[in-house]
PDB file of C-alpha atoms in Angstrom:
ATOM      1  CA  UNK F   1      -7.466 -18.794   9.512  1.00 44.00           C
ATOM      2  CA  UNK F   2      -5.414 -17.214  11.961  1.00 43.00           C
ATOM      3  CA  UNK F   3      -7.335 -17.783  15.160  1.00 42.00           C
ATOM      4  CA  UNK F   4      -5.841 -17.739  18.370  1.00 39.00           C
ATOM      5  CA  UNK F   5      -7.032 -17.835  21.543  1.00 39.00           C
ATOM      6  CA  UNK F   6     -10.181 -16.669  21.636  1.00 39.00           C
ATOM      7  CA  UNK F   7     -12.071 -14.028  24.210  1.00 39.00           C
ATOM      8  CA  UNK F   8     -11.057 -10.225  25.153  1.00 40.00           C
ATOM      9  CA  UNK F   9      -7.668  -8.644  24.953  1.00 40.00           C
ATOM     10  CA  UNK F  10      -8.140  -7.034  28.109  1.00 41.00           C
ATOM     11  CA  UNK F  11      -7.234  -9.892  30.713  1.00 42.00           C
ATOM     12  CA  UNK F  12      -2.754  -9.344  31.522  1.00 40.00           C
ATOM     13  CA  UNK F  13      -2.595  -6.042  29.149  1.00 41.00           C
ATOM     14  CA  UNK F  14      -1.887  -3.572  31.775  1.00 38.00           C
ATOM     15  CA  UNK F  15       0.370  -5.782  33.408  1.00 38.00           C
ATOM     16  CA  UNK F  16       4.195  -6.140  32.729  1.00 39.00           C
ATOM     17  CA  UNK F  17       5.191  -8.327  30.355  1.00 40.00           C
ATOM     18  CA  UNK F  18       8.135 -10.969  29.693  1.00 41.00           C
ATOM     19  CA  UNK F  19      11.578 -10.769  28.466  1.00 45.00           C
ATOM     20  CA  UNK F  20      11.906  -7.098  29.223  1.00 49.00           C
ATOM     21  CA  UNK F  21       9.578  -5.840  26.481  1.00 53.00           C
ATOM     22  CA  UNK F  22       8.133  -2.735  27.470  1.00 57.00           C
ATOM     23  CA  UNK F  23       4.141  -2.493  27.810  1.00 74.00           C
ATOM     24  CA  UNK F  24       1.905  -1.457  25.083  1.00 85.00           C
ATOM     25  CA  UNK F  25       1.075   2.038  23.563  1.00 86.00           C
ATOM     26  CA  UNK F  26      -1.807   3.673  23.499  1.00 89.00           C
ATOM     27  CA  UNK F  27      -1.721   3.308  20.074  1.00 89.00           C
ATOM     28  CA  UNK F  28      -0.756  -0.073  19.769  1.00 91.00           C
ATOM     29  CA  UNK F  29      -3.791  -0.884  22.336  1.00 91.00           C
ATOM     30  CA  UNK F  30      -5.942   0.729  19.647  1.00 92.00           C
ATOM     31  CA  UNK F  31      -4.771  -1.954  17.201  1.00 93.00           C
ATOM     32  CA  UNK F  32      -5.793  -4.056  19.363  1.00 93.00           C
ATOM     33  CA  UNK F  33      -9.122  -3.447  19.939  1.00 93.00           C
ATOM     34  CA  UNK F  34      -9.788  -3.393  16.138  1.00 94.00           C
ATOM     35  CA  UNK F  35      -8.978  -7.276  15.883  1.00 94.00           C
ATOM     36  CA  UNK F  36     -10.991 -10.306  16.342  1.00 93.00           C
ATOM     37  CA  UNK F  37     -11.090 -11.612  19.565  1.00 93.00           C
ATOM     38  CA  UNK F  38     -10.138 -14.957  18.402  1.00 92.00           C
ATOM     39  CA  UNK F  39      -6.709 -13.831  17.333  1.00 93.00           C
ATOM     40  CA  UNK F  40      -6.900 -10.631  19.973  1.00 94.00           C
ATOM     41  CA  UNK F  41      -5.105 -12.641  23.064  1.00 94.00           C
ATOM     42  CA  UNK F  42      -2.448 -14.436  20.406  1.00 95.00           C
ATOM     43  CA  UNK F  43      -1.485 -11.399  18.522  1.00 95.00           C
ATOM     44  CA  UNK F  44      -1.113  -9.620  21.767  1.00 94.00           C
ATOM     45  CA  UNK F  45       1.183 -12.773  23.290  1.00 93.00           C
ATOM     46  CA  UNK F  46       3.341 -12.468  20.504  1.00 94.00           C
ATOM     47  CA  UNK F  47       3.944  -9.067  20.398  1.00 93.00           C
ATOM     48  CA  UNK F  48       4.917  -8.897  24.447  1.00 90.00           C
ATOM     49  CA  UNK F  49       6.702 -12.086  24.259  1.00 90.00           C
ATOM     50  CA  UNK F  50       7.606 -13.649  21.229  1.00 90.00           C
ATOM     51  CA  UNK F  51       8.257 -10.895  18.902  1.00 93.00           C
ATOM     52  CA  UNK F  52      11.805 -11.141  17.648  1.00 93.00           C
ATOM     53  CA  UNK F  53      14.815  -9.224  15.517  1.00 93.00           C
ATOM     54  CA  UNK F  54      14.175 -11.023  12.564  1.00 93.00           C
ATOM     55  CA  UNK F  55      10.183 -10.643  12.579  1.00 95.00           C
ATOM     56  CA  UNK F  56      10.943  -6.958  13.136  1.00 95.00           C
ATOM     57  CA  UNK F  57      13.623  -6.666  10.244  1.00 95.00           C
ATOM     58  CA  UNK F  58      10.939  -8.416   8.324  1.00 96.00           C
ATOM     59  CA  UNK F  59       7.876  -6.446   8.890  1.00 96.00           C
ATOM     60  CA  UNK F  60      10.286  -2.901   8.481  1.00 95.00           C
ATOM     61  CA  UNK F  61      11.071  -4.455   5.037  1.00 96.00           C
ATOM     62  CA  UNK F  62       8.004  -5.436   4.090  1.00 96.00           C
ATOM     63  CA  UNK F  63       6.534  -2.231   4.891  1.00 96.00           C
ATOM     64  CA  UNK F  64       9.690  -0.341   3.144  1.00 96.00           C
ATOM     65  CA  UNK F  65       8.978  -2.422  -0.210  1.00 96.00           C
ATOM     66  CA  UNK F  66       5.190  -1.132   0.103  1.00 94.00           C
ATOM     67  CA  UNK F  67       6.153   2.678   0.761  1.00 95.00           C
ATOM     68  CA  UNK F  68       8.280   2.418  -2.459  1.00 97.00           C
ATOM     69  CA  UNK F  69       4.857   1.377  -4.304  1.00 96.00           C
ATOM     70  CA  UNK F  70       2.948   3.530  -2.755  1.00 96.00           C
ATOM     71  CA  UNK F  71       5.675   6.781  -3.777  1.00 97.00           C
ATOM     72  CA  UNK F  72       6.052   5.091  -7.621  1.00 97.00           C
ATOM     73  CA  UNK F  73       2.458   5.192  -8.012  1.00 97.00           C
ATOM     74  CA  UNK F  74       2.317   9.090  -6.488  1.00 98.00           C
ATOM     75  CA  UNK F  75       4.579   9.876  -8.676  1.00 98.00           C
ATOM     76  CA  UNK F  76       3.287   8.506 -11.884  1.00 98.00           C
ATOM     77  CA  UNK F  77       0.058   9.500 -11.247  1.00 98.00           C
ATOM     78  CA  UNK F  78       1.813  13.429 -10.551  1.00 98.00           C
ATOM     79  CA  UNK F  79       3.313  12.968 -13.863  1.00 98.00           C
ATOM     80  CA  UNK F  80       0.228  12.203 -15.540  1.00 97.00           C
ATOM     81  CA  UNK F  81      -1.825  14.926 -14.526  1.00 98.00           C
ATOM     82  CA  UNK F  82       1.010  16.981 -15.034  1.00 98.00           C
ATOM     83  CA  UNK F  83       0.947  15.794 -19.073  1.00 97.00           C
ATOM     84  CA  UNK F  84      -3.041  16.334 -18.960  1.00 97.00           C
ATOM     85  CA  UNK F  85      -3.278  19.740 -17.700  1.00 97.00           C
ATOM     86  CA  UNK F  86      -0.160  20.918 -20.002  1.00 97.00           C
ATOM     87  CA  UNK F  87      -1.874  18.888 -23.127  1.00 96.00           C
ATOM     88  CA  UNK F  88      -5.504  20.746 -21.974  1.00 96.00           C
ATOM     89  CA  UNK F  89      -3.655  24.353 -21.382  1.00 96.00           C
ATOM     90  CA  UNK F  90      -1.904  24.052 -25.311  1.00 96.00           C
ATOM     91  CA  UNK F  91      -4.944  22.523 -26.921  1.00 96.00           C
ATOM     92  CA  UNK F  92      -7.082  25.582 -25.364  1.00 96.00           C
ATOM     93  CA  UNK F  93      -5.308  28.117 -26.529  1.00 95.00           C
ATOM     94  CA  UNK F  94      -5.175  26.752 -30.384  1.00 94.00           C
ATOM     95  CA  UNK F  95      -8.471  26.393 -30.426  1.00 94.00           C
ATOM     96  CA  UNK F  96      -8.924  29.995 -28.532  1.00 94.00           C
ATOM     97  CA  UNK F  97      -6.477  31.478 -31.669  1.00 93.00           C
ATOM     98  CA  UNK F  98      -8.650  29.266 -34.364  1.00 92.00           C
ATOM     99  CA  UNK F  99     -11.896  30.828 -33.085  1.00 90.00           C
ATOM    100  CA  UNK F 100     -10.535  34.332 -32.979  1.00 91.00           C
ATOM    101  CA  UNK F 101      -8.767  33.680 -36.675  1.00 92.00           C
ATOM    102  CA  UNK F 102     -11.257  30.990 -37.455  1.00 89.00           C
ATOM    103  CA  UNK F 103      -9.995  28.177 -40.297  1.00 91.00           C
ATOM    104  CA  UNK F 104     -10.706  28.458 -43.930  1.00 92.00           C
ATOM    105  CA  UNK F 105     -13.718  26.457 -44.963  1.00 91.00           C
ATOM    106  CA  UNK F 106     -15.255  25.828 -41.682  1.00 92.00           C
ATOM    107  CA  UNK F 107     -18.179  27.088 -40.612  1.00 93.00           C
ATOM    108  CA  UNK F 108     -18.133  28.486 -36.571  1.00 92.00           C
ATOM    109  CA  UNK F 109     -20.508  25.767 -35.951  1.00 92.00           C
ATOM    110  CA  UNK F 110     -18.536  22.880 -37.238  1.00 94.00           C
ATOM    111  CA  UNK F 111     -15.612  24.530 -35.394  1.00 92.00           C
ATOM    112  CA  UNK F 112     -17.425  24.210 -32.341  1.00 93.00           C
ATOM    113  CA  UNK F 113     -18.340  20.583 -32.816  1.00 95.00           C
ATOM    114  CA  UNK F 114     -14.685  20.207 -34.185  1.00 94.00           C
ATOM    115  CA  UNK F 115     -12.888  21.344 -30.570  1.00 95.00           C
ATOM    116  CA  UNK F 116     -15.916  19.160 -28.067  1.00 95.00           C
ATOM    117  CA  UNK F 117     -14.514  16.276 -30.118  1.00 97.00           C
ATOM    118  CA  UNK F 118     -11.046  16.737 -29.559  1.00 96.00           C
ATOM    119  CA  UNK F 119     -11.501  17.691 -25.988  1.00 96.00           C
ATOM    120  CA  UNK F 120     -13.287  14.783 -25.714  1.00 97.00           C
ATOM    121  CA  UNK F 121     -10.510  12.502 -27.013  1.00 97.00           C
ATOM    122  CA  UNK F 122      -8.007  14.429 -24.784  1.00 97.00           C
ATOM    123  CA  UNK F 123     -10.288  13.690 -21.823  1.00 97.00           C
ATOM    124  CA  UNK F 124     -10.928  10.006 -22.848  1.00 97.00           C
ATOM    125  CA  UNK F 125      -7.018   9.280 -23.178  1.00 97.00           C
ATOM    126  CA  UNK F 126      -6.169  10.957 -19.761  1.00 97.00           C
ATOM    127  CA  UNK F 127      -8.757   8.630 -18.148  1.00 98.00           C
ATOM    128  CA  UNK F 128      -7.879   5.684 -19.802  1.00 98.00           C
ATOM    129  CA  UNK F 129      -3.949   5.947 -19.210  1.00 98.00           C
ATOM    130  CA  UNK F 130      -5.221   6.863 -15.326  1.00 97.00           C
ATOM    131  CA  UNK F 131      -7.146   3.702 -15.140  1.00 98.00           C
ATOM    132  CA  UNK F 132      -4.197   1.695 -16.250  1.00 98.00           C
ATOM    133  CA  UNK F 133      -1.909   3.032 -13.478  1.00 97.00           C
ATOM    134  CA  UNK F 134      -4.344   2.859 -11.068  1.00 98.00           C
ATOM    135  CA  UNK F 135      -5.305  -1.305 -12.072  1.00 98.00           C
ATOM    136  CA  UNK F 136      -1.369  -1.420 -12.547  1.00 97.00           C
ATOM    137  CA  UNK F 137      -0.702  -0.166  -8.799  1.00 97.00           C
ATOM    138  CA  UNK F 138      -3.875  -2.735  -7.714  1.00 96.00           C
ATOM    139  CA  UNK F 139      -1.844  -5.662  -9.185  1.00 97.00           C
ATOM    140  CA  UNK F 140       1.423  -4.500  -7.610  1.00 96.00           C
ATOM    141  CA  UNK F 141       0.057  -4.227  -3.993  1.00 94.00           C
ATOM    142  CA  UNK F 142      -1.916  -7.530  -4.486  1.00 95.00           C
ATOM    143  CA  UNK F 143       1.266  -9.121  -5.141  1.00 96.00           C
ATOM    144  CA  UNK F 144       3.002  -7.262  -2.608  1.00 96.00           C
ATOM    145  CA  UNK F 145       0.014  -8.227   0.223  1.00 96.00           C
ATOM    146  CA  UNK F 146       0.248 -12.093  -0.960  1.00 96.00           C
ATOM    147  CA  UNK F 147       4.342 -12.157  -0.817  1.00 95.00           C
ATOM    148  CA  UNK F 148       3.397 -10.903   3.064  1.00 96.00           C
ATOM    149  CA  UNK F 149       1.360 -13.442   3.724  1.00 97.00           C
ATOM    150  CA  UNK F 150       3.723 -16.407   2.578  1.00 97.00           C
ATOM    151  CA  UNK F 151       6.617 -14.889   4.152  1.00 97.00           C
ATOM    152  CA  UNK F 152       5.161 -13.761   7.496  1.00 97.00           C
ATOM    153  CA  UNK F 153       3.154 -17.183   7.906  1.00 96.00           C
ATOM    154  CA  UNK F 154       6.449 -19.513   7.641  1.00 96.00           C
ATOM    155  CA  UNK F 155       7.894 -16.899  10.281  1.00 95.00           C
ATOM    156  CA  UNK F 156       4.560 -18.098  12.597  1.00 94.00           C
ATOM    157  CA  UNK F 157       2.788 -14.484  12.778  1.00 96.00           C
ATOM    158  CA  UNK F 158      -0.219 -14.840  14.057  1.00 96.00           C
ATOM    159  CA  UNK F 159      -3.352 -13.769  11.626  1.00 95.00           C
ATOM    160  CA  UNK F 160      -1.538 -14.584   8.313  1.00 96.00           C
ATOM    161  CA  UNK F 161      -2.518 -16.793   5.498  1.00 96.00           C
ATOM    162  CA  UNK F 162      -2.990 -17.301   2.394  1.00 96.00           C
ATOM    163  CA  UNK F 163      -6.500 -15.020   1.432  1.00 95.00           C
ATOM    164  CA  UNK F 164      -8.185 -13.105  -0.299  1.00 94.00           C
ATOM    165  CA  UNK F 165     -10.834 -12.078   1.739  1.00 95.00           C
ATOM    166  CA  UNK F 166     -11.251  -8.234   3.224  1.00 95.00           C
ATOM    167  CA  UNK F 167     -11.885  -8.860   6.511  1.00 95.00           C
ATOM    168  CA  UNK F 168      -8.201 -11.000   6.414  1.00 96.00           C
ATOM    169  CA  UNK F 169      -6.741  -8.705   4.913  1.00 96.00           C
ATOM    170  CA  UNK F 170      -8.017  -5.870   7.219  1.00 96.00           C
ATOM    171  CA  UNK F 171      -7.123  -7.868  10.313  1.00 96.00           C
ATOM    172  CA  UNK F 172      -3.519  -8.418   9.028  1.00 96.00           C
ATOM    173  CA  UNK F 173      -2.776  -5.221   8.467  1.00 96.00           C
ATOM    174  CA  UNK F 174      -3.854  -4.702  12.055  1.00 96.00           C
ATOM    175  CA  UNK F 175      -0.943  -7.166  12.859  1.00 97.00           C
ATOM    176  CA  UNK F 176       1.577  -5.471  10.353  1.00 96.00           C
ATOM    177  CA  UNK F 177       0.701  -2.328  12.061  1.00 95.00           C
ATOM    178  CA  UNK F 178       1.044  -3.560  15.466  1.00 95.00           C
ATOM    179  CA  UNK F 179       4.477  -5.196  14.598  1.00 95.00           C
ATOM    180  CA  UNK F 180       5.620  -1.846  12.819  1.00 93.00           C
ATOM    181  CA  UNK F 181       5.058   0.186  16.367  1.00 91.00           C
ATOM    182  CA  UNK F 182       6.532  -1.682  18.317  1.00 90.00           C
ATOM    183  CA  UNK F 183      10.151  -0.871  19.341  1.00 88.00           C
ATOM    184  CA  UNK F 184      13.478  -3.236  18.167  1.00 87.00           C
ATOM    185  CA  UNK F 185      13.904  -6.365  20.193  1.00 84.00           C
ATOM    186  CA  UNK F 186      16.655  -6.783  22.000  1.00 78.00           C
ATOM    187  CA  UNK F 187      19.369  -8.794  20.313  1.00 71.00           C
ATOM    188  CA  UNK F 188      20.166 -12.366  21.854  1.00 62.00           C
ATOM    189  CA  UNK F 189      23.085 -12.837  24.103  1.00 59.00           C
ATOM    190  CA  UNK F 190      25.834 -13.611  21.599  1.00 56.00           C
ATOM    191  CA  UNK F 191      24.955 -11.955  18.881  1.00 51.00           C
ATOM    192  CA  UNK F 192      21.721 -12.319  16.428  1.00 49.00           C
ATOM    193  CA  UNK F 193      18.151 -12.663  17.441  1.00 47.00           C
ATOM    194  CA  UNK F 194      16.404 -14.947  19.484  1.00 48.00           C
ATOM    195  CA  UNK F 195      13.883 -17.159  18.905  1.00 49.00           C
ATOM    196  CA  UNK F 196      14.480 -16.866  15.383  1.00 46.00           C
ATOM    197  CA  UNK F 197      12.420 -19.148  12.907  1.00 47.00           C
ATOM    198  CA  UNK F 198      13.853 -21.151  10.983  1.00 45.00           C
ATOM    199  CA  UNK F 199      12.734 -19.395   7.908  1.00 43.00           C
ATOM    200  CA  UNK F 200      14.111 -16.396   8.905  1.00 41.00           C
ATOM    201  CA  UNK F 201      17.457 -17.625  10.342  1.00 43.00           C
ATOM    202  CA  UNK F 202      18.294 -18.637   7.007  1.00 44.00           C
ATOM    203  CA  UNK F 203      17.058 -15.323   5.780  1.00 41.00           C
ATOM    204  CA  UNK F 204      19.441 -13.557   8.150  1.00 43.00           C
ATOM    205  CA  UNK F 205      22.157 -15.615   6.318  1.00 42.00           C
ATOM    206  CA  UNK F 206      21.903 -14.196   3.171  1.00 41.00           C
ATOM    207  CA  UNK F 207      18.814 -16.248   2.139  1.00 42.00           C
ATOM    208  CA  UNK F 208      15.648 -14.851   0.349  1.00 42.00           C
ATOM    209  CA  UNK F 209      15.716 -11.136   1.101  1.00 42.00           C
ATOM    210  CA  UNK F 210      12.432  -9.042   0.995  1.00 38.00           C
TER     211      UNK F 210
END
């Protein structure tokens, strides 16, 4: 998994750190009390001293990528209630107008039974075309949370892998948090970042952008 070094977080956090990075939140020291100690004392080392530009750009991406999800899925779901409730408001008021008029050759009672069914159709369809979104949007974010883990394991984050498992997942989106709060890195002394991995030098190239 992504263990670290195990025990507390407490031991150097209210001390300054390395590199010039400033000390952590209040918020941020939340975070970090939710994790694992055995990735606690790593997670926290990376973030004072090892955090970099490209990690940063990264995470902001990453996290960019899964706010445009998030806002697709708001929106379809909007527009789908939307259709419901104008589809339930139309259908109510013909069947308001039949039972006032009533239709030739049908008794009141059949009427009845007539409208319950095609309420109940109405209702059926809205729920079915909500539970495709919603296992639509489950497939997107699964993809999105796997393309995370590939791409911010090769950049040596602590916590991620390859998993399916909720108390991973949990835990690295304690790190993605974490990352996500923390302020910009300095840039490296000629331009660029420092310490960048390899994976994400070539990324800053031009290479595999997400």
């Amino acid at each position: 998994g992504g263990g670290g070094g195990g025990g507390g977080g407490g031991g150097g956090m209210s001390s300054p750190v390395a590199a010039g990075r400033p000390l952590l939140t209040q918020g941020q020291r939340s975070l970090l009390d939710e994790m694992d100690p055995a990735i606690r004392d790593e997670v926290h080392s990376f973030i004072t001293t090892r955090l970099n530009g490209t990690v940063y750009e990264i995470v902001r991406s990453l996290a960019e990528i899964k706010g445009l999800l998030k806002a697709a899925y708001d929106t379809s779901m909007r527009e789908l209630e939307n259709k419901h409730q104008t589809a339930a408001h139309r259908m109510e008021e013909m069947h308001g107008h039949q039972r006032m008029t009533g239709v030739p050759g049908v008794p009141p009672q059949e009427l009845f039974m007539r409208h319950k069914m095609q309420r109940d159709m109405l209702e059926r369809e809205y729920e079915e075309e909500k539970r495709k979104l919603i296992t639509r949007h489950a497939a997107d974010l699964a993809s999105q949370i796997k393309s995370e883990q590939e791409v911010l394991s090769q950049a040596n984050v602590p916590g991620f892998f390859a998993s399916n498992n909720q108390h991973h997942l949990s835990q690295q989106s304690l790190v993605f948090r974490l990352i996500r709060e923390s302020p910009p890195p300095p840039p490296a002394p000629g331009g660029g970042f420092k310490d960048a991995p390899p994976a994400s030098r070539d990324r800053d190239r031009g290479g595999r952008d997400r």
